[in-house]
């Protein structure tokens, strides 16, 4: 048999006061309205004895806030790689006295619409629309009714919602700078490039990483020495691309940038089978900093996606949207906030 929820009327009856008096005491207004200390103590003791908890929904309806947030994702919640994004969002919400509800769509538009409607029906104060991989997407029109932030995704059309993404552009610059600082003048790419149009579809990260590298190389009068487009950034494709690069005419490469760590794992294997050592023969730089990057030998030098910081920043921006009246918010497209990707230096880069 389920236990009936204790109500304010139960507390008032036990304390022998009116419901109004009990409500005023428990909302912290007893002193303001000169309710005697004895009565206040009696009300609080009755609430403690009965295990009374205020009805958060009722309070929210009165105050215009439920102190709840929604996070709608494609596959973030069940991804071991991006779990820290959820962790950061949950911790930031808790720090500000909010509860975060999480829903996952598996990329299905109908499920996404149903989740957004369900959260709006429950009167969440704001929603973070989230993607596992940085990409562009359409922002549902229904979110115009609710304060919204885009987490790890960009809008493909006009929207007032701010976005939070990793600073892939600066990470690309950093990868090129690192190799130049170690004396490498010929930089080969695995995953995309060498030209901007040499890019697998739907990868904001790839576009920005390549743009950053090309910018820094161009400032030195250089361009990528070669590029291998991989339709999927997985070890098998990295292995095949590296084998192709090693079979090309001319001296073997001395410096390679992989567009993610999975490709780099394949590159490591291809180099090993060819009798080449990282970094003595070939320096390798990558992006993402998956956990296994610490365990390969030598450890992979890579730019880390700051998942936890992304989640935290998204919630902070969402709370700002919630607290700022619509009339006081800037007009035009929402700003894009870029979170730095720290370089994790391990053992895969050496001097030329």
CSV table of C-alpha atoms in Angstrom, one decimal:
chain,number,residue,atom,x,y,z
A,1,UNK,CA,0.0,0.0,0.0
A,2,UNK,CA,1.4,3.4,-1.0
A,3,UNK,CA,1.9,6.0,1.7
A,4,UNK,CA,-0.2,9.2,1.3
A,5,UNK,CA,1.9,12.3,0.9
A,6,UNK,CA,1.8,14.6,4.0
A,7,UNK,CA,0.1,17.8,3.2
A,8,UNK,CA,0.2,21.3,4.7
A,9,UNK,CA,-3.2,20.7,6.2
A,10,UNK,CA,-1.8,17.7,8.1
A,11,UNK,CA,0.9,19.8,9.6
A,12,UNK,CA,-1.6,22.6,10.5
A,13,UNK,CA,-3.9,20.0,12.2
A,14,UNK,CA,-1.0,18.4,14.2
A,15,UNK,CA,0.3,21.8,15.3
A,16,UNK,CA,-3.3,23.1,16.1
A,17,UNK,CA,-3.0,26.1,13.9
A,18,UNK,CA,-4.6,27.3,10.6
A,19,UNK,CA,-3.2,26.2,7.2
A,20,UNK,CA,-2.4,29.9,6.6
A,21,UNK,CA,-0.3,30.1,9.8
A,22,UNK,CA,1.5,26.9,9.0
A,23,UNK,CA,2.3,28.1,5.4
A,24,UNK,CA,3.6,31.4,6.7
A,25,UNK,CA,5.9,29.7,9.2
A,26,UNK,CA,7.3,27.2,6.8
A,27,UNK,CA,7.9,29.8,4.1
A,28,UNK,CA,10.0,31.8,6.6
A,29,UNK,CA,7.6,34.7,7.2
A,30,UNK,CA,6.7,33.9,10.8
A,31,UNK,CA,8.8,36.7,12.3
A,32,UNK,CA,7.7,39.2,9.6
A,33,UNK,CA,4.1,38.6,10.5
A,34,UNK,CA,4.8,38.5,14.3
A,35,UNK,CA,3.7,34.9,14.8
A,36,UNK,CA,4.9,33.9,18.2
A,37,UNK,CA,8.1,31.8,18.6
A,38,UNK,CA,6.2,29.1,20.4
A,39,UNK,CA,3.7,28.7,17.5
A,40,UNK,CA,6.6,28.7,15.0
A,41,UNK,CA,8.4,26.0,17.0
A,42,UNK,CA,5.2,23.9,17.2
A,43,UNK,CA,4.7,24.1,13.4
A,44,UNK,CA,8.3,23.2,12.6
A,45,UNK,CA,8.2,20.3,15.0
A,46,UNK,CA,5.0,19.0,13.5
A,47,UNK,CA,6.5,19.3,10.0
A,48,UNK,CA,9.6,17.3,11.1
A,49,UNK,CA,7.5,14.7,12.9
A,50,UNK,CA,5.3,14.1,9.9
A,51,UNK,CA,8.1,14.2,7.3
A,52,UNK,CA,6.4,17.1,5.5
A,53,UNK,CA,8.0,18.3,2.2
A,54,UNK,CA,6.7,21.3,0.3
A,55,UNK,CA,5.0,20.6,-3.0
A,56,UNK,CA,7.6,21.9,-5.5
A,57,UNK,CA,5.1,22.1,-8.3
A,58,UNK,CA,2.7,24.2,-6.4
A,59,UNK,CA,5.5,26.5,-5.3
A,60,UNK,CA,6.7,26.8,-8.8
A,61,UNK,CA,3.2,27.7,-10.1
A,62,UNK,CA,3.0,30.5,-7.5
A,63,UNK,CA,6.5,31.8,-8.1
A,64,UNK,CA,6.6,31.3,-11.9
A,65,UNK,CA,9.6,28.8,-11.7
A,66,UNK,CA,9.9,25.1,-11.1
A,67,UNK,CA,13.7,25.2,-10.7
A,68,UNK,CA,14.0,22.4,-13.1
A,69,UNK,CA,15.9,22.2,-16.4
A,70,UNK,CA,15.6,19.8,-19.3
A,71,UNK,CA,18.4,18.3,-21.4
A,72,UNK,CA,17.4,16.7,-24.7
A,73,UNK,CA,20.2,14.8,-26.4
A,74,UNK,CA,20.7,12.4,-29.3
A,75,UNK,CA,23.1,9.8,-27.8
A,76,UNK,CA,25.0,11.8,-25.2
A,77,UNK,CA,23.4,10.2,-22.1
A,78,UNK,CA,24.4,6.7,-23.1
A,79,UNK,CA,27.8,7.5,-24.5
A,80,UNK,CA,30.8,6.6,-22.4
A,81,UNK,CA,32.8,9.3,-24.2
A,82,UNK,CA,30.5,12.3,-23.5
A,83,UNK,CA,29.2,11.2,-20.1
A,84,UNK,CA,31.2,14.0,-18.5
A,85,UNK,CA,29.1,16.5,-20.4
A,86,UNK,CA,26.1,15.3,-18.5
A,87,UNK,CA,28.1,15.3,-15.3
A,88,UNK,CA,29.0,18.9,-15.8
A,89,UNK,CA,25.5,19.9,-16.5
A,90,UNK,CA,24.1,18.1,-13.5
A,91,UNK,CA,26.6,19.6,-11.1
A,92,UNK,CA,26.1,23.1,-12.4
A,93,UNK,CA,22.3,22.7,-12.1
A,94,UNK,CA,22.7,21.4,-8.5
A,95,UNK,CA,25.1,24.2,-7.6
A,96,UNK,CA,22.3,26.7,-8.5
A,97,UNK,CA,19.5,24.8,-6.8
A,98,UNK,CA,18.0,23.3,-10.0
A,99,UNK,CA,17.2,19.7,-10.9
A,100,UNK,CA,18.1,18.5,-14.4
A,101,UNK,CA,15.8,16.1,-16.3
A,102,UNK,CA,17.5,14.2,-19.2
A,103,UNK,CA,15.9,12.7,-22.2
A,104,UNK,CA,17.5,10.9,-25.2
A,105,UNK,CA,16.2,10.7,-28.7
A,106,UNK,CA,18.7,8.3,-30.5
A,107,UNK,CA,18.4,10.9,-33.3
A,108,UNK,CA,14.7,10.3,-34.0
A,109,UNK,CA,12.9,13.6,-34.7
A,110,UNK,CA,9.5,12.3,-33.5
A,111,UNK,CA,11.0,11.3,-30.2
A,112,UNK,CA,12.8,14.6,-29.9
A,113,UNK,CA,9.5,16.5,-30.4
A,114,UNK,CA,7.7,14.3,-27.8
A,115,UNK,CA,10.5,14.9,-25.3
A,116,UNK,CA,10.5,18.7,-25.8
A,117,UNK,CA,6.7,18.8,-25.4
A,118,UNK,CA,6.8,16.6,-22.3
A,119,UNK,CA,9.3,18.8,-20.7
A,120,UNK,CA,7.4,21.9,-21.6
A,121,UNK,CA,4.2,20.3,-20.2
A,122,UNK,CA,6.1,19.8,-16.9
A,123,UNK,CA,7.1,23.5,-17.1
A,124,UNK,CA,10.8,23.2,-17.0
A,125,UNK,CA,12.4,26.6,-16.8
A,126,UNK,CA,14.7,26.0,-19.8
A,127,UNK,CA,16.1,23.3,-22.2
A,128,UNK,CA,19.6,22.4,-23.4
A,129,UNK,CA,19.4,20.9,-26.8
A,130,UNK,CA,22.5,18.6,-27.0
A,131,UNK,CA,24.5,16.6,-29.5
A,132,UNK,CA,27.1,13.9,-29.0
A,133,UNK,CA,29.3,15.1,-31.9
A,134,UNK,CA,29.6,18.8,-32.8
A,135,UNK,CA,27.2,19.4,-35.8
A,136,UNK,CA,24.8,21.8,-37.3
A,137,UNK,CA,21.1,21.1,-36.9
A,138,UNK,CA,17.6,22.7,-37.1
A,139,UNK,CA,16.3,24.1,-33.9
A,140,UNK,CA,12.7,23.0,-33.3
A,141,UNK,CA,10.2,25.9,-33.5
A,142,UNK,CA,8.7,24.7,-30.2
A,143,UNK,CA,11.8,25.9,-28.4
A,144,UNK,CA,11.1,29.5,-29.2
A,145,UNK,CA,8.6,29.3,-26.3
A,146,UNK,CA,11.2,28.2,-23.8
A,147,UNK,CA,14.7,29.6,-22.8
A,148,UNK,CA,17.1,27.4,-24.8
A,149,UNK,CA,20.8,26.8,-25.2
A,150,UNK,CA,22.6,24.6,-27.8
A,151,UNK,CA,25.2,22.3,-26.3
A,152,UNK,CA,27.8,20.9,-28.7
A,153,UNK,CA,25.7,21.8,-31.7
A,154,UNK,CA,25.1,24.8,-33.9
A,155,UNK,CA,21.9,26.1,-35.6
A,156,UNK,CA,21.7,25.7,-39.3
A,157,UNK,CA,19.4,28.8,-39.5
A,158,UNK,CA,18.5,31.9,-37.5
A,159,UNK,CA,17.9,31.3,-33.7
A,160,UNK,CA,18.2,33.4,-30.6
A,161,UNK,CA,19.6,30.5,-28.6
A,162,UNK,CA,23.2,30.8,-27.6
A,163,UNK,CA,25.5,27.8,-28.4
A,164,UNK,CA,28.4,26.2,-26.5
A,165,UNK,CA,31.0,24.2,-28.5
A,166,UNK,CA,34.6,23.1,-28.2
A,167,UNK,CA,37.1,25.6,-29.7
A,168,UNK,CA,38.1,23.2,-32.6
A,169,UNK,CA,39.4,26.1,-34.6
A,170,UNK,CA,42.0,27.0,-32.0
A,171,UNK,CA,42.8,23.4,-31.4
A,172,UNK,CA,43.6,23.0,-35.1
A,173,UNK,CA,45.9,26.0,-34.9
A,174,UNK,CA,47.5,24.5,-31.8
A,175,UNK,CA,48.2,21.2,-33.6
A,176,UNK,CA,50.0,22.9,-36.5
A,177,UNK,CA,52.0,25.2,-34.1
A,178,UNK,CA,53.1,22.2,-32.1
A,179,UNK,CA,54.6,20.5,-35.1
A,180,UNK,CA,56.2,23.7,-36.4
A,181,UNK,CA,57.8,24.3,-33.0
A,182,UNK,CA,59.4,20.9,-33.3
A,183,UNK,CA,60.8,21.7,-36.6
A,184,UNK,CA,58.4,19.9,-38.9
A,185,UNK,CA,57.7,21.6,-42.2
A,186,UNK,CA,55.8,18.8,-44.0
A,187,UNK,CA,52.6,18.0,-42.2
A,188,UNK,CA,50.4,15.1,-43.5
A,189,UNK,CA,46.7,14.8,-42.5
A,190,UNK,CA,44.7,11.7,-41.9
A,191,UNK,CA,40.9,12.0,-41.8
A,192,UNK,CA,40.4,15.1,-44.1
A,193,UNK,CA,42.2,17.6,-46.2
A,194,UNK,CA,44.4,18.9,-47.6
A,195,UNK,CA,41.8,21.4,-49.1
A,196,UNK,CA,38.7,22.6,-47.3
A,197,UNK,CA,36.4,20.7,-49.7
A,198,UNK,CA,38.2,17.4,-48.8
A,199,UNK,CA,35.9,16.7,-45.9
A,200,UNK,CA,33.5,13.9,-44.9
A,201,UNK,CA,29.9,15.2,-44.4
A,202,UNK,CA,28.4,16.6,-41.3
A,203,UNK,CA,31.6,17.3,-39.3
A,204,UNK,CA,31.9,20.8,-37.8
A,205,UNK,CA,34.9,19.6,-35.9
A,206,UNK,CA,36.7,18.5,-39.1
A,207,UNK,CA,36.0,21.7,-40.9
A,208,UNK,CA,37.2,23.9,-38.0
A,209,UNK,CA,40.3,21.7,-37.2
A,210,UNK,CA,41.4,21.8,-40.8
A,211,UNK,CA,40.8,25.6,-41.1
A,212,UNK,CA,42.9,26.2,-38.0
A,213,UNK,CA,45.8,24.1,-39.3
A,214,UNK,CA,45.7,25.6,-42.7
A,215,UNK,CA,45.7,29.1,-41.2
A,216,UNK,CA,48.9,28.6,-39.2
A,217,UNK,CA,50.7,26.7,-41.9
A,218,UNK,CA,49.8,29.5,-44.4
A,219,UNK,CA,51.3,32.1,-42.1
A,220,UNK,CA,54.6,30.2,-42.5
A,221,UNK,CA,54.2,30.0,-46.3
A,222,UNK,CA,53.2,26.3,-46.0
A,223,UNK,CA,50.3,24.1,-46.8
A,224,UNK,CA,49.5,20.5,-45.7
A,225,UNK,CA,51.8,18.1,-47.5
A,226,UNK,CA,49.0,15.7,-48.1
A,227,UNK,CA,45.6,14.7,-46.9
A,228,UNK,CA,43.6,11.4,-46.7
A,229,UNK,CA,39.8,11.7,-46.4
A,230,UNK,CA,38.3,9.1,-44.2
A,231,UNK,CA,34.5,8.6,-44.5
A,232,UNK,CA,34.5,7.2,-40.9
A,233,UNK,CA,37.0,8.2,-38.3
A,234,UNK,CA,37.7,4.7,-37.0
A,235,UNK,CA,40.9,2.8,-36.5
A,236,UNK,CA,40.5,0.7,-39.7
A,237,UNK,CA,40.3,3.8,-41.8
A,238,UNK,CA,43.3,5.3,-40.1
A,239,UNK,CA,45.2,2.1,-40.7
A,240,UNK,CA,44.3,2.1,-44.4
A,241,UNK,CA,45.1,5.8,-44.9
A,242,UNK,CA,48.5,5.4,-43.2
A,243,UNK,CA,49.3,2.4,-45.4
A,244,UNK,CA,48.4,4.4,-48.5
A,245,UNK,CA,50.6,7.4,-47.3
A,246,UNK,CA,53.6,5.1,-46.7
A,247,UNK,CA,53.2,3.5,-50.1
A,248,UNK,CA,53.2,6.9,-51.9
A,249,UNK,CA,56.3,8.0,-53.8
A,250,UNK,CA,59.0,10.0,-51.9
A,251,UNK,CA,60.4,9.8,-48.4
A,252,UNK,CA,58.1,8.5,-45.6
A,253,UNK,CA,56.2,11.2,-43.6
A,254,UNK,CA,57.8,12.6,-40.5
A,255,UNK,CA,54.7,14.3,-39.0
A,256,UNK,CA,51.0,13.3,-39.1
A,257,UNK,CA,47.9,15.0,-37.7
A,258,UNK,CA,45.0,12.6,-37.2
A,259,UNK,CA,41.5,14.2,-37.0
A,260,UNK,CA,40.6,12.0,-34.0
A,261,UNK,CA,42.2,9.5,-31.7
A,262,UNK,CA,40.5,6.5,-33.3
A,263,UNK,CA,42.2,7.3,-36.6
A,264,UNK,CA,45.5,7.7,-34.6
A,265,UNK,CA,45.2,4.2,-33.2
A,266,UNK,CA,45.0,2.8,-36.7
A,267,UNK,CA,48.0,5.0,-37.7
A,268,UNK,CA,50.0,3.7,-34.8
A,269,UNK,CA,49.3,0.1,-36.0
A,270,UNK,CA,50.2,0.8,-39.6
A,271,UNK,CA,53.5,2.5,-38.6
A,272,UNK,CA,54.4,-0.4,-36.3
A,273,UNK,CA,53.8,-3.0,-39.1
A,274,UNK,CA,56.0,-0.9,-41.4
A,275,UNK,CA,58.8,-1.0,-38.8
A,276,UNK,CA,58.5,2.7,-38.0
A,277,UNK,CA,58.4,4.1,-34.5
A,278,UNK,CA,56.4,6.9,-32.9
A,279,UNK,CA,57.8,9.5,-32.3
A,280,UNK,CA,61.4,8.6,-33.4
A,281,UNK,CA,60.4,8.1,-37.0
A,282,UNK,CA,57.0,9.8,-37.2
A,283,UNK,CA,55.4,12.4,-34.9
A,284,UNK,CA,51.6,12.0,-34.4
A,285,UNK,CA,49.2,14.6,-33.0
A,286,UNK,CA,45.5,14.0,-32.6
A,287,UNK,CA,42.2,15.4,-31.2
A,288,UNK,CA,39.6,14.3,-28.6
A,289,UNK,CA,41.8,12.6,-25.9
A,290,UNK,CA,39.8,9.4,-25.5
A,291,UNK,CA,40.9,7.4,-22.4
A,292,UNK,CA,42.9,4.9,-24.4
A,293,UNK,CA,45.2,7.8,-25.6
A,294,UNK,CA,46.9,7.5,-22.2
A,295,UNK,CA,47.4,3.7,-22.6
A,296,UNK,CA,48.9,3.3,-26.1
A,297,UNK,CA,52.7,3.3,-26.2
A,298,UNK,CA,54.0,5.9,-26.6
A,299,UNK,CA,51.1,7.9,-25.1
A,300,UNK,CA,49.2,10.0,-27.7
A,301,UNK,CA,49.6,13.8,-27.7
A,302,UNK,CA,46.1,15.1,-28.3
A,303,UNK,CA,43.8,18.0,-27.8
A,304,UNK,CA,41.0,17.1,-25.3
A,305,UNK,CA,37.3,17.8,-25.7
A,306,UNK,CA,36.4,19.6,-22.5
A,307,UNK,CA,33.1,17.7,-22.0
A,308,UNK,CA,32.5,18.6,-18.3
A,309,UNK,CA,33.2,22.3,-18.9
A,310,UNK,CA,30.9,22.3,-21.9
A,311,UNK,CA,28.0,20.9,-19.8
A,312,UNK,CA,28.7,23.4,-17.0
A,313,UNK,CA,28.9,26.4,-19.3
A,314,UNK,CA,25.7,25.4,-21.1
A,315,UNK,CA,23.7,25.4,-17.8
A,316,UNK,CA,25.2,28.7,-16.7
A,317,UNK,CA,24.2,30.3,-20.0
A,318,UNK,CA,20.7,28.7,-19.8
A,319,UNK,CA,20.2,30.1,-16.3
A,320,UNK,CA,21.2,33.5,-17.6
A,321,UNK,CA,18.6,33.2,-20.4
A,322,UNK,CA,16.0,32.2,-17.8
A,323,UNK,CA,16.7,35.2,-15.5
A,324,UNK,CA,16.9,37.8,-18.3
A,325,UNK,CA,13.5,39.1,-19.5
A,326,UNK,CA,12.9,38.6,-23.2
A,327,UNK,CA,12.7,42.4,-23.7
A,328,UNK,CA,16.2,42.8,-22.2
A,329,UNK,CA,17.9,40.2,-24.3
A,330,UNK,CA,19.9,41.2,-27.3
A,331,UNK,CA,18.3,40.8,-30.7
A,332,UNK,CA,19.8,38.9,-33.6
A,333,UNK,CA,21.4,35.4,-33.7
A,334,UNK,CA,22.5,33.9,-30.4
A,335,UNK,CA,26.3,34.1,-29.6
A,336,UNK,CA,28.6,31.1,-30.0
A,337,UNK,CA,30.7,30.4,-26.9
A,338,UNK,CA,33.9,28.4,-27.6
A,339,UNK,CA,35.5,26.4,-24.8
A,340,UNK,CA,39.3,25.8,-25.1
A,341,UNK,CA,40.5,22.3,-25.8
A,342,UNK,CA,43.5,21.7,-23.6
A,343,UNK,CA,46.6,20.0,-25.1
A,344,UNK,CA,47.5,16.7,-23.4
A,345,UNK,CA,51.2,16.3,-24.0
A,346,UNK,CA,52.3,12.6,-23.9
A,347,UNK,CA,55.0,11.0,-25.9
A,348,UNK,CA,54.0,11.0,-29.6
A,349,UNK,CA,55.8,14.2,-30.8
A,350,UNK,CA,59.6,14.6,-31.3
A,351,UNK,CA,61.8,17.1,-33.1
A,352,UNK,CA,62.2,16.7,-36.9
